[in-house]
mmCIF file of C-alpha atoms in Angstrom:
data_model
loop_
_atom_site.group_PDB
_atom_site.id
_atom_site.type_symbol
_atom_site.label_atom_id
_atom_site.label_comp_id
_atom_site.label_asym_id
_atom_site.label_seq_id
_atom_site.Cartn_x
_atom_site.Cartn_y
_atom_site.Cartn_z
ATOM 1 C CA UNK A 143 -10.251 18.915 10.153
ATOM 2 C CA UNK A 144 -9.142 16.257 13.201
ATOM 3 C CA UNK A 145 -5.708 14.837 12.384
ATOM 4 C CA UNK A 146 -5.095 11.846 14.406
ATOM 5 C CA UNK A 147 -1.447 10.941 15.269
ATOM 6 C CA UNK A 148 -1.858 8.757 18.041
ATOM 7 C CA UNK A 149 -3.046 5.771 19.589
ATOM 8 C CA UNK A 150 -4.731 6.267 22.803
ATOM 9 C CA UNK A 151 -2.697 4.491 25.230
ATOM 10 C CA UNK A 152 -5.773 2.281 26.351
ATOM 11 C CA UNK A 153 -6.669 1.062 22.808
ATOM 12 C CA UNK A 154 -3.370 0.439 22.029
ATOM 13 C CA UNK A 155 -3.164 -1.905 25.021
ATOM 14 C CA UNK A 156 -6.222 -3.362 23.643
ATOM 15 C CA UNK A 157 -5.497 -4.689 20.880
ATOM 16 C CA UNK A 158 -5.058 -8.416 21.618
ATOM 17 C CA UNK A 159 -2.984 -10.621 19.286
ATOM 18 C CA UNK A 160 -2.721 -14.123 18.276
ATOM 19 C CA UNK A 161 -0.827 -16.103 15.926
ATOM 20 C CA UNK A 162 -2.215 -18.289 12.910
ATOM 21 C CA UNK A 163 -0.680 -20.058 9.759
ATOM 22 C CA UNK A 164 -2.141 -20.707 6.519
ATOM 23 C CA UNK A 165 -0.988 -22.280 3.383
ATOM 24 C CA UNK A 166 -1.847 -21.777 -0.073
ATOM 25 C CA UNK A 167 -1.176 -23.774 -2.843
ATOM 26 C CA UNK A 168 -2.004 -23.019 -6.895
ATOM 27 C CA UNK A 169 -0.928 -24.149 -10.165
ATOM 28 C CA UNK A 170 1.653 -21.577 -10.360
ATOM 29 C CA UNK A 171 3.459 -22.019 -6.714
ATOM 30 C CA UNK A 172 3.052 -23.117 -3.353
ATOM 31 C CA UNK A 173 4.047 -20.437 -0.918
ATOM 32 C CA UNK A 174 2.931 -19.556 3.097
ATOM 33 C CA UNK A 175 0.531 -16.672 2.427
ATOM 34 C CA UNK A 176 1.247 -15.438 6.443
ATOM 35 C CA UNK A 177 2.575 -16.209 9.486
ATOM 36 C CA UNK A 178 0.581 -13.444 10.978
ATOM 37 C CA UNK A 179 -0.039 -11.728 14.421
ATOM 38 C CA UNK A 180 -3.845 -10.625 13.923
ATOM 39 C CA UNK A 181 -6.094 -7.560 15.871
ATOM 40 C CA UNK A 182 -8.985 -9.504 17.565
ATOM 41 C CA UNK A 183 -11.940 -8.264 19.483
ATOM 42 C CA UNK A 184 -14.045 -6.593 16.478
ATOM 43 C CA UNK A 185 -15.240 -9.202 14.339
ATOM 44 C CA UNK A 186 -19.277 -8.123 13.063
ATOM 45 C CA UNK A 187 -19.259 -4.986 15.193
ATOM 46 C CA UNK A 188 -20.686 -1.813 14.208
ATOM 47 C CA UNK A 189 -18.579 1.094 15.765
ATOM 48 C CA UNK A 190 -19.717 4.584 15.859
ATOM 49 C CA UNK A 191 -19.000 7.883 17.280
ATOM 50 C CA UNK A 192 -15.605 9.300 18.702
ATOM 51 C CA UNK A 193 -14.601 6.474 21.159
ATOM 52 C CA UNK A 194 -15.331 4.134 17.554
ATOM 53 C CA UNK A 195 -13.346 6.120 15.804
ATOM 54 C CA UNK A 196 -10.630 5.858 17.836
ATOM 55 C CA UNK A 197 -10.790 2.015 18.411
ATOM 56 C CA UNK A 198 -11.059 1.626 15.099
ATOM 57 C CA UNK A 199 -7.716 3.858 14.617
ATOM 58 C CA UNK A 200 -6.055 1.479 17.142
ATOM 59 C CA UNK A 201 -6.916 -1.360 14.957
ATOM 60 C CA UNK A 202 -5.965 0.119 11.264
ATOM 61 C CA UNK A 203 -2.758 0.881 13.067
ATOM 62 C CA UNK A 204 -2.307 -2.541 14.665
ATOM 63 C CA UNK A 205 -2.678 -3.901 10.880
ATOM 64 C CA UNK A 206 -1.152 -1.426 8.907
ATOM 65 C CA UNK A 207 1.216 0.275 10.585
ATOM 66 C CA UNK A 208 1.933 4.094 11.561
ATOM 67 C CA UNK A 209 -1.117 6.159 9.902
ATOM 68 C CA UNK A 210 -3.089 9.128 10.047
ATOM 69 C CA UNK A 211 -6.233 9.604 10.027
ATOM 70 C CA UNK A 212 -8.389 12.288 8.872
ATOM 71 C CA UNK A 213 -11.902 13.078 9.797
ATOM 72 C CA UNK A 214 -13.842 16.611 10.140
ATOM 73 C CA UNK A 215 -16.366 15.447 12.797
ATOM 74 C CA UNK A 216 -15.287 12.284 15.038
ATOM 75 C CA UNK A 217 -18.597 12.165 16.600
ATOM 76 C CA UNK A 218 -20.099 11.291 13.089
ATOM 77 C CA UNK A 219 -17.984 8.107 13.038
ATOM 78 C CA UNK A 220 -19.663 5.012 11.716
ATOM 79 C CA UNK A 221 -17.213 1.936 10.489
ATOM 80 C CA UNK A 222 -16.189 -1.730 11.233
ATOM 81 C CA UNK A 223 -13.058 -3.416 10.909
ATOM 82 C CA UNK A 224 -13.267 -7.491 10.357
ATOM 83 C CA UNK A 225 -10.951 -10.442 9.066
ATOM 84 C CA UNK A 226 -12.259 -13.746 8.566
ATOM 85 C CA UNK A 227 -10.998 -16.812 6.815
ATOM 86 C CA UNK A 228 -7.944 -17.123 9.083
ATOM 87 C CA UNK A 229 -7.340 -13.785 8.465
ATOM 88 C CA UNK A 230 -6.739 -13.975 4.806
ATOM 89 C CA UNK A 231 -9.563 -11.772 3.998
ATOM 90 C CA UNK A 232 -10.369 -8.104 5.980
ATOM 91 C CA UNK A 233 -13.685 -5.745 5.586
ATOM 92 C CA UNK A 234 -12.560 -2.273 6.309
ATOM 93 C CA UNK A 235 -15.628 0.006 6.125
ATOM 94 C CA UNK A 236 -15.952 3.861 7.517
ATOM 95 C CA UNK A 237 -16.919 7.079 6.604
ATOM 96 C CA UNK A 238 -13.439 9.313 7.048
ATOM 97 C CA UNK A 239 -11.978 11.446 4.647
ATOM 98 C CA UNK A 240 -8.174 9.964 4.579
ATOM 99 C CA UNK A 241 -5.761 7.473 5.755
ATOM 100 C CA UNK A 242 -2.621 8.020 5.537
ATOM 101 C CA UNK A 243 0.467 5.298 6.029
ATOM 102 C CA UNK A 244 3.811 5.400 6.145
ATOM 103 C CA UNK A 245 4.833 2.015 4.645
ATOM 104 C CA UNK A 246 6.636 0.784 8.105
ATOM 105 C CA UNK A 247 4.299 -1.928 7.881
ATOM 106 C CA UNK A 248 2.294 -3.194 11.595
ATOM 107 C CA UNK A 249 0.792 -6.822 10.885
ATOM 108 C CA UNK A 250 2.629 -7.723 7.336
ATOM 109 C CA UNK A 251 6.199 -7.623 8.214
ATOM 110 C CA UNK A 252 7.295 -10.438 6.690
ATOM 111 C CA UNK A 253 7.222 -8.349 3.285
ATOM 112 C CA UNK A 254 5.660 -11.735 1.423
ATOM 113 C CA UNK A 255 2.018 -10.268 1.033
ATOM 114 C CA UNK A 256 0.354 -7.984 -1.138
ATOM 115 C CA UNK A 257 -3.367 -7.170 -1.059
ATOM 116 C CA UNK A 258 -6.287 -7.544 -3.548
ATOM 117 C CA UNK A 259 -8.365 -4.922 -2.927
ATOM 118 C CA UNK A 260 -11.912 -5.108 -4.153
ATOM 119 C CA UNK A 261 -13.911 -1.911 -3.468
ATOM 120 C CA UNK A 262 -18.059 -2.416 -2.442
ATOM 121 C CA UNK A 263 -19.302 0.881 -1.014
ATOM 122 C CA UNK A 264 -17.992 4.382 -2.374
ATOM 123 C CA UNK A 265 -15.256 6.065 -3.831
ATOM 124 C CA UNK A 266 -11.870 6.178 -3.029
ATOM 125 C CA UNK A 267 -8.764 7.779 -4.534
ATOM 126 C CA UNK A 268 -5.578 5.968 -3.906
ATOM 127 C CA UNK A 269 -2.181 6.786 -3.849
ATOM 128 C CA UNK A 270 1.367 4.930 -4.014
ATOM 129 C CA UNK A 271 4.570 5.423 -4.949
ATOM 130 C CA UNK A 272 3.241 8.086 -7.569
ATOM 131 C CA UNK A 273 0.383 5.873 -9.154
ATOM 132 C CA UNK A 274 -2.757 7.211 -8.454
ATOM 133 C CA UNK A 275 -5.983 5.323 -8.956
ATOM 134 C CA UNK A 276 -9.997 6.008 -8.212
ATOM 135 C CA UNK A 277 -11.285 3.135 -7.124
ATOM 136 C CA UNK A 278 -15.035 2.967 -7.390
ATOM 137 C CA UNK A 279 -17.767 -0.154 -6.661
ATOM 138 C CA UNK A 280 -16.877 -3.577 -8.024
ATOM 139 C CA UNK A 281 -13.147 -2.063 -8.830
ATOM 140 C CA UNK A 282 -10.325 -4.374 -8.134
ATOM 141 C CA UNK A 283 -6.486 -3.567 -7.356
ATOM 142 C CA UNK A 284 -3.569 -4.668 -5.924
ATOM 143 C CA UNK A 285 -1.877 -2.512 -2.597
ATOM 144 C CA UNK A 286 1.384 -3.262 -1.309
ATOM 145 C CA UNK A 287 1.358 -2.512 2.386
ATOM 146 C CA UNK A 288 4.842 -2.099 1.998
ATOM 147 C CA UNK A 289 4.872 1.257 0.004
ATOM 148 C CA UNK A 290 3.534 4.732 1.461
ATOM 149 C CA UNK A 291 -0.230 5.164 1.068
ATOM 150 C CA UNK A 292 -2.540 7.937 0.847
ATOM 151 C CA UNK A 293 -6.103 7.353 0.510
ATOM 152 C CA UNK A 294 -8.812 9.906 0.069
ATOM 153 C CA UNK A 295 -12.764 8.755 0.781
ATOM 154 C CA UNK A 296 -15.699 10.895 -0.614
ATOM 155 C CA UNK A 297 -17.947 9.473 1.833
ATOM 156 C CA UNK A 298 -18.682 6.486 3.322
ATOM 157 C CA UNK A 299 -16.991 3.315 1.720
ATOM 158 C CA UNK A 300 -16.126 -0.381 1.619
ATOM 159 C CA UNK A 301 -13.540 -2.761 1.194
ATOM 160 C CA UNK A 302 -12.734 -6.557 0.920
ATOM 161 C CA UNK A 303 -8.987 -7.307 0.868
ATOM 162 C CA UNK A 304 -7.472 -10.586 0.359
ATOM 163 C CA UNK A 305 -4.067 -11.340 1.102
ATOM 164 C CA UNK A 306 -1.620 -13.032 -1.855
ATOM 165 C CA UNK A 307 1.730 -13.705 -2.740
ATOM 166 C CA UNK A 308 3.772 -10.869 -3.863
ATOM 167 C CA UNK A 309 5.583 -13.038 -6.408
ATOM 168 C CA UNK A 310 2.052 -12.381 -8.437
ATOM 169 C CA UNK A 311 3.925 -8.790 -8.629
ATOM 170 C CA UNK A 312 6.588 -10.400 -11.106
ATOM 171 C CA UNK A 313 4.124 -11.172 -13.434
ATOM 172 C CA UNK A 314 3.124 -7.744 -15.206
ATOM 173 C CA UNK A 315 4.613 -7.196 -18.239
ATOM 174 C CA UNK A 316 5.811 -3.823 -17.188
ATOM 175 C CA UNK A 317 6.984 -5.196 -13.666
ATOM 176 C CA UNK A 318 6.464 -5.576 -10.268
ATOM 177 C CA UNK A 319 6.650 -1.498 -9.330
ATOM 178 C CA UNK A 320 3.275 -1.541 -12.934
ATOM 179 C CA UNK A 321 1.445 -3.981 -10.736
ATOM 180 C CA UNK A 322 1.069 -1.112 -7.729
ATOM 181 C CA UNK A 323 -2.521 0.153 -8.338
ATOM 182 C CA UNK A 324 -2.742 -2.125 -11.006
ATOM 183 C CA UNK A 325 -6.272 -1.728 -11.821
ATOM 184 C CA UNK A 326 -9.482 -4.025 -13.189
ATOM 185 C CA UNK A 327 -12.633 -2.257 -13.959
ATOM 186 C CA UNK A 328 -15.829 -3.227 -12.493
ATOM 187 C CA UNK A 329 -17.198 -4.469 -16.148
ATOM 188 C CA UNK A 330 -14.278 -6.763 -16.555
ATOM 189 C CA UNK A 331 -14.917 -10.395 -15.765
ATOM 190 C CA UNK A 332 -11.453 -10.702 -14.183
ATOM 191 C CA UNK A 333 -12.887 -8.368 -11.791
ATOM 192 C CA UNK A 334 -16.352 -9.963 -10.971
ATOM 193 C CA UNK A 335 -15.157 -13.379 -10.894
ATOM 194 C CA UNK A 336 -11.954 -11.900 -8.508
ATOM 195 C CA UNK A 337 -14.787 -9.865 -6.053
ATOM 196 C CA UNK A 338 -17.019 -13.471 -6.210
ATOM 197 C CA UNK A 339 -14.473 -15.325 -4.982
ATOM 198 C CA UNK A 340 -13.202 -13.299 -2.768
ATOM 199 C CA UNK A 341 -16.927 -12.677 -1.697
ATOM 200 C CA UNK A 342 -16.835 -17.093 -1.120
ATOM 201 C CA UNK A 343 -13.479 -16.806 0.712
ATOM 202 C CA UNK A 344 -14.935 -14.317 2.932
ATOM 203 C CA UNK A 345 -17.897 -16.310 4.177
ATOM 204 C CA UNK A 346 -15.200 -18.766 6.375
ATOM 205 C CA UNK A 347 -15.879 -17.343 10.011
ATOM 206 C CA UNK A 348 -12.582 -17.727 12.614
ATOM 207 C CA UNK A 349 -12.644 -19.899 14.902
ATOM 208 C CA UNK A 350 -11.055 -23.080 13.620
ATOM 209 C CA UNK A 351 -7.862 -24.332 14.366
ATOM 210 C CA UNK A 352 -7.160 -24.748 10.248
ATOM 211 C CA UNK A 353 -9.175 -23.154 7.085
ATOM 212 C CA UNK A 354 -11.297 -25.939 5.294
ATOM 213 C CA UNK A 355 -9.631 -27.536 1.859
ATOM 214 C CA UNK A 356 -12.899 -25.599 -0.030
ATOM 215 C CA UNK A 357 -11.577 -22.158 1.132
ATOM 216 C CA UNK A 358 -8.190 -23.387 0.340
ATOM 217 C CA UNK A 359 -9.297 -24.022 -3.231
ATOM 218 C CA UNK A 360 -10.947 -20.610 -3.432
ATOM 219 C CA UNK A 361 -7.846 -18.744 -2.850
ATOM 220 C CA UNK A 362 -5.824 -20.458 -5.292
ATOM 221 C CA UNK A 363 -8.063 -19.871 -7.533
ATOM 222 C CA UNK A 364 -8.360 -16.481 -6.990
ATOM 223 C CA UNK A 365 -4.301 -16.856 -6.981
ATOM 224 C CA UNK A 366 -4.295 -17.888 -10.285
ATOM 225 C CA UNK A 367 -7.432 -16.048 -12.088
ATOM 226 C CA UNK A 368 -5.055 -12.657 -10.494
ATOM 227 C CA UNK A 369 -1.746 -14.195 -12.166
ATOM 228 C CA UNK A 370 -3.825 -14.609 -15.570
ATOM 229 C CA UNK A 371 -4.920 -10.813 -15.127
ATOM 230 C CA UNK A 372 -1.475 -9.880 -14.828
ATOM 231 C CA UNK A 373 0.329 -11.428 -17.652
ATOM 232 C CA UNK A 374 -2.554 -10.488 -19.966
ATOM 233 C CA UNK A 375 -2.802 -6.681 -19.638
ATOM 234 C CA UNK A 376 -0.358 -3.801 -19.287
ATOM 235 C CA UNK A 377 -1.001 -1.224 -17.504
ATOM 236 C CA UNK A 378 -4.238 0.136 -17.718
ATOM 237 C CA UNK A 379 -4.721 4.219 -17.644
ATOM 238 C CA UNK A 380 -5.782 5.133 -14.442
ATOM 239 C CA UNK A 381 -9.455 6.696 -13.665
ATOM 240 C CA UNK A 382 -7.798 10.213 -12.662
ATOM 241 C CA UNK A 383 -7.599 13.602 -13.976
ATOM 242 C CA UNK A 384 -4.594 12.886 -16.785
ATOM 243 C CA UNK A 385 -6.346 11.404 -20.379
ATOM 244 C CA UNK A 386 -4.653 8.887 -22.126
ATOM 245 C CA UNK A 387 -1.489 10.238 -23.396
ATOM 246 C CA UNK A 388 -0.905 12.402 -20.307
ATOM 247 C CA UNK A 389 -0.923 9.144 -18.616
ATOM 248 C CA UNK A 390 1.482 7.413 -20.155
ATOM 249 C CA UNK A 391 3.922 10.821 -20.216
ATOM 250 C CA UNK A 392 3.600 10.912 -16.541
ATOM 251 C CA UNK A 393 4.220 6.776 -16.164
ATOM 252 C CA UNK A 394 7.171 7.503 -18.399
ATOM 253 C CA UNK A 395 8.232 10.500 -15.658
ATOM 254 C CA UNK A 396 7.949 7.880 -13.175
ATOM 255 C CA UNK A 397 9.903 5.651 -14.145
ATOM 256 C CA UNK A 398 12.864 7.616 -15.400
ATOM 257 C CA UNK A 399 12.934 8.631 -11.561
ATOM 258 C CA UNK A 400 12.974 5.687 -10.534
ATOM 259 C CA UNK A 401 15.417 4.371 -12.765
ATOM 260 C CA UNK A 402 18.090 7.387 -11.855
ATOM 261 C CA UNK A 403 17.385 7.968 -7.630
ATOM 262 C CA UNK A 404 21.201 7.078 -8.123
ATOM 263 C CA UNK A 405 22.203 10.133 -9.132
ATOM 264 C CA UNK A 406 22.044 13.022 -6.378
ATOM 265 C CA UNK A 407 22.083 15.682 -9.042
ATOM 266 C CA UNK A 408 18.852 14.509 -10.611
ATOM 267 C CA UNK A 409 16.376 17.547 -10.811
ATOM 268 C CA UNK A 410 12.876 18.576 -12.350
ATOM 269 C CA UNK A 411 15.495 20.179 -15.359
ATOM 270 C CA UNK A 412 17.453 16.644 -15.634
ATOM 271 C CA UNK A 413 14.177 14.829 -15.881
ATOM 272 C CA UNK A 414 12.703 16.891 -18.331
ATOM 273 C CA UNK A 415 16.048 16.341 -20.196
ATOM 274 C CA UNK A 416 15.436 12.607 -19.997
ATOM 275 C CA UNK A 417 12.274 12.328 -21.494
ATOM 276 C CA UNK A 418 12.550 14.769 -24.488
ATOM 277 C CA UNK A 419 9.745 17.520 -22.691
ATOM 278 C CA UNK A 420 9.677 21.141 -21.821
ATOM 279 C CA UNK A 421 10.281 21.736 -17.758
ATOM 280 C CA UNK A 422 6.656 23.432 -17.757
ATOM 281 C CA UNK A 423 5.082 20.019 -19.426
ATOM 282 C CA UNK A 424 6.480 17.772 -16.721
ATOM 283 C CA UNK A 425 5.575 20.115 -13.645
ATOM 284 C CA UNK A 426 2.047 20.489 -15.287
ATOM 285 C CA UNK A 427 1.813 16.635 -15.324
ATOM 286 C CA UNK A 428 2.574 16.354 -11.814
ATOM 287 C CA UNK A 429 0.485 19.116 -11.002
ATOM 288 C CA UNK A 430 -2.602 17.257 -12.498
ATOM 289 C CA UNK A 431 -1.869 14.196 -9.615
ATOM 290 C CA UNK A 432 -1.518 16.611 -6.998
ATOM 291 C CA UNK A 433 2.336 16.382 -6.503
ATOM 292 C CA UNK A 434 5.652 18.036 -7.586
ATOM 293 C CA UNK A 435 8.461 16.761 -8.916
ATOM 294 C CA UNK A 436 11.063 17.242 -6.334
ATOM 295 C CA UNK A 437 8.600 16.223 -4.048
ATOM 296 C CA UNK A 438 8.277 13.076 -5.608
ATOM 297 C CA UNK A 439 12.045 12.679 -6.197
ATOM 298 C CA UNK A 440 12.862 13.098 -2.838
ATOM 299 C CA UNK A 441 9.823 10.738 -1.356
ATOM 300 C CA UNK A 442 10.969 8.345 -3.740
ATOM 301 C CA UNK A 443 14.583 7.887 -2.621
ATOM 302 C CA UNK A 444 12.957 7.767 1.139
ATOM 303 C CA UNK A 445 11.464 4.875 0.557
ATOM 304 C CA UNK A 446 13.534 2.984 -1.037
ATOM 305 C CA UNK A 447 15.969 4.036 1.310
ATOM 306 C CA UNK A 448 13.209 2.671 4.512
ATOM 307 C CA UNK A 449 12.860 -0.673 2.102
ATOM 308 C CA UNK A 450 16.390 -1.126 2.471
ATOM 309 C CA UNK A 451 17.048 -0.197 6.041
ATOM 310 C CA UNK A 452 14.519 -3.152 6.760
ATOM 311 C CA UNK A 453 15.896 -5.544 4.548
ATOM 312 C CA UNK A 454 17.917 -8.276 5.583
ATOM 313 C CA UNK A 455 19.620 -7.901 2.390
ATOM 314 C CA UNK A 456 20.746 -4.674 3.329
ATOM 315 C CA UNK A 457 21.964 -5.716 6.945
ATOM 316 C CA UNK A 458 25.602 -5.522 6.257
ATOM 317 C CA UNK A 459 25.533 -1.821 4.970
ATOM 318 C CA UNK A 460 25.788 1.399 6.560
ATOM 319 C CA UNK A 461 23.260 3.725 6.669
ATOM 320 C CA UNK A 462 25.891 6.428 5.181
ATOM 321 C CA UNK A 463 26.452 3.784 2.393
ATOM 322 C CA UNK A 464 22.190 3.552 1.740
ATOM 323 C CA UNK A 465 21.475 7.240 1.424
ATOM 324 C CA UNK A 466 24.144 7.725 -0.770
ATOM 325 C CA UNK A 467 23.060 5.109 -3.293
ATOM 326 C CA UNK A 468 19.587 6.518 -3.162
ATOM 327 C CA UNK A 469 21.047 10.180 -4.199
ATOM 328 C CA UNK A 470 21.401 12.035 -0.628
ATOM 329 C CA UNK A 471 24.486 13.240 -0.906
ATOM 330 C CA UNK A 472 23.947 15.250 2.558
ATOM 331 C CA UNK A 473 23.578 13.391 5.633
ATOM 332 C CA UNK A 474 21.937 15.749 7.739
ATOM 333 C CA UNK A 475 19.224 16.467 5.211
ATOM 334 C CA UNK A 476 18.582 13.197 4.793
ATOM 335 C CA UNK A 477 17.734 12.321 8.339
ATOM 336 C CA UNK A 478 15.286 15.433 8.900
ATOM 337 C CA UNK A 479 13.525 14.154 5.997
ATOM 338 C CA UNK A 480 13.549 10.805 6.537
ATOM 339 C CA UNK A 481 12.403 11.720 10.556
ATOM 340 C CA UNK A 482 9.735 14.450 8.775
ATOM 341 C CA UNK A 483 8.293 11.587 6.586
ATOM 342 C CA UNK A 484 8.042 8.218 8.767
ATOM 343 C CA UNK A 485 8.028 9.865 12.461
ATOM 344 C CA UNK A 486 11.412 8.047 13.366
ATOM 345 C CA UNK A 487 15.292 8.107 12.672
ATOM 346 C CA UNK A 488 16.698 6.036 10.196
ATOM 347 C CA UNK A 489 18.604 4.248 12.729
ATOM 348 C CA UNK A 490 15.461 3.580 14.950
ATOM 349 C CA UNK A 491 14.363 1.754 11.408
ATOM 350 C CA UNK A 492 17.019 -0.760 11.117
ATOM 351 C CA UNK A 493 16.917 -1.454 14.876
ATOM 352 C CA UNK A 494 12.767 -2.743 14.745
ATOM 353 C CA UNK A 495 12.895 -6.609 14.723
ATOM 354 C CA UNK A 496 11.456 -8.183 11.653
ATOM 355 C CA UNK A 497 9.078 -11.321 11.464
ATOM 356 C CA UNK A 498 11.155 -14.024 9.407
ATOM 357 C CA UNK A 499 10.326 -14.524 5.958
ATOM 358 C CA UNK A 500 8.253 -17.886 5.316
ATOM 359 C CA UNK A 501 10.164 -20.479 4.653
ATOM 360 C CA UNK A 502 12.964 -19.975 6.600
#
């Protein structure tokens, strides 16, 4: 297995960038979908082999941020990276085995966008923040390039993602954190009309200096047909390895993690404790998603901890003050994991330059 870690200093060079600005507007809000720097240079071509492999590395990276990528035999590459519509909708398409990113975000700084992911070729298992979905053809979900993501290919697959607001987030019953992985069958209409708009939205080619008022249309619509999805349904059960009422046991571990990060002496024992289960039930549910508890715990307060380091909310606090409300209570441990996890110090975090919210 080839573990990629790098850009090649060429491609990275490559990657040329330009600016755009779009507007959407539906029933439920009007709000600047992205103010975005966007990859060029690949639009409708096929790349294949090692040197496509790698370009197309470059570009995931450009977009998404720090990531790994995993693929047995480079030489077998075959993918294509695309946006279209002003960039509000991307076709990622390849035949690697993972992709891996570290939430630092690359294109979507702003923090404003989430993605609707609609899946056309092949399976894919997802990971964030401790949901995990399979995603197979005509599937529909919602990523936040903001959170750390681990996906996992069978073969060769492909995607359509559309950019929208992430105040749609707010609008699950559960929560924004039960919209992550949120997911809509292929059989449900929500999800075919979703994948035929998005299909519609997709057909705008770049070029012009403004999107037309038809593909404006489109996207609100999809806007609001994905709010209506939202506030309708909980959380569905996931298409993984846990049935039904492992499920919700494990949703329920989740979130009484989430909900106690505080605390630096939570444990496996303590969360056990807090949900009324033996310590060998709650490992064995973790177990079935392929993680560990204090694995979990500990990526858990990372993150938040990297959410607040870029926050401008946060810009006022010390980085002392930050670990310690995410339950590190020892400062040296906290910056060989956070280095271990993202590739950088914390400090090296707060220092990055963030594009301004929209709007302000």
């Amino acid at each position: 297995m080839i573990m990629r870690k790098r850009c090649p200093a060429g491609l990275a060079n490559s990657a040329i960038r330009l600016s755009g600005s779009v507007t959407a507007t539906s029933a439920m809000e009007s709000k600047t979908v992205h103010d975005l720097d966007r990859p060029v240079g690949m639009s409708g071509i096929a790349l294949a082999g090692e040197a496509g492999l790698s370009q197309w590395e470059a570009v995931i990276r450009s977009v998404y941020g720090p990531s790994i990528v995993e693929m047995a035999r480079p030489g077998d590459f075959s993918g294509l990276y695309r946006q279209t519509a002003g960039s509000l909708v991307s076709t990622i398409a390849g035949n690697v085995a993972r992709v891996r990113t570290d939430g630092s975000i690359g294109q979507w700084g702003d923090g404003q966008s989430v993605f609707v992911v609609i899946a056309q070729e092949g399976e894919a298992r997802m990971r964030q923040d401790g949901a995990s979905l399979l995603l197979r053809p005509g599937d529909v979900t919602i990523a936040d390039p903001h959170r750390c993501s681990d996906y996992g290919f069978s073969g060769h697959f492909s995607h359509l993602s559309v950019i929208v607001p992430r105040s749609l987030l707010a609008l699950h019953p559960e929560g924004p954190d039960a919209a992550v992985l949120w997911h809509c069958p292929s059989q449900s209409r929500f999800a075919k009309a979703m994948a035929s708009l998005s299909r519609l939205i997709a057909e705008e080619e770049d070029g012009a200096s403004s999107l037309s008022s038809e593909v404006l249309g489109l996207h609100s619509a999809l806007i609001d047909l994905l709010a209506g999805g939202l506030a309708a349904s909980g959380r569905p059960t996931a298409a993984g390895p846990l049935g039904p009422r492992a499920e919700h046991a494990f949703r329920r571990a989740v979130r009484a993690i989430d909900e106690h990060l505080h605390d630096p002496g939570l444990s496996s024992a303590k969360v056990a404790g807090l949900l009324g289960m033996s310590l060998r039930t709650l490992h064995r549910l973790f177990q079935q998603q392929e993680l560990t508890v204090t694995g979990h715990i500990l990526a858990r307060r990372l993150d938040h901890c990297y959410r607040q380091l870029q926050s401008q909310h946060h810009r006022d606090r010390t980085i002392t003050d930050i670990a310690f409300d995410c339950g590190f209570s020892d400062l040296s441990h906290f910056s060989r994991s956070f280095r271990r996890r993202f590739g950088v110090a914390p400090g090296a975090v707060r220092s990055r330059p963030r594009a301004a919210a929209p709007g302000t």
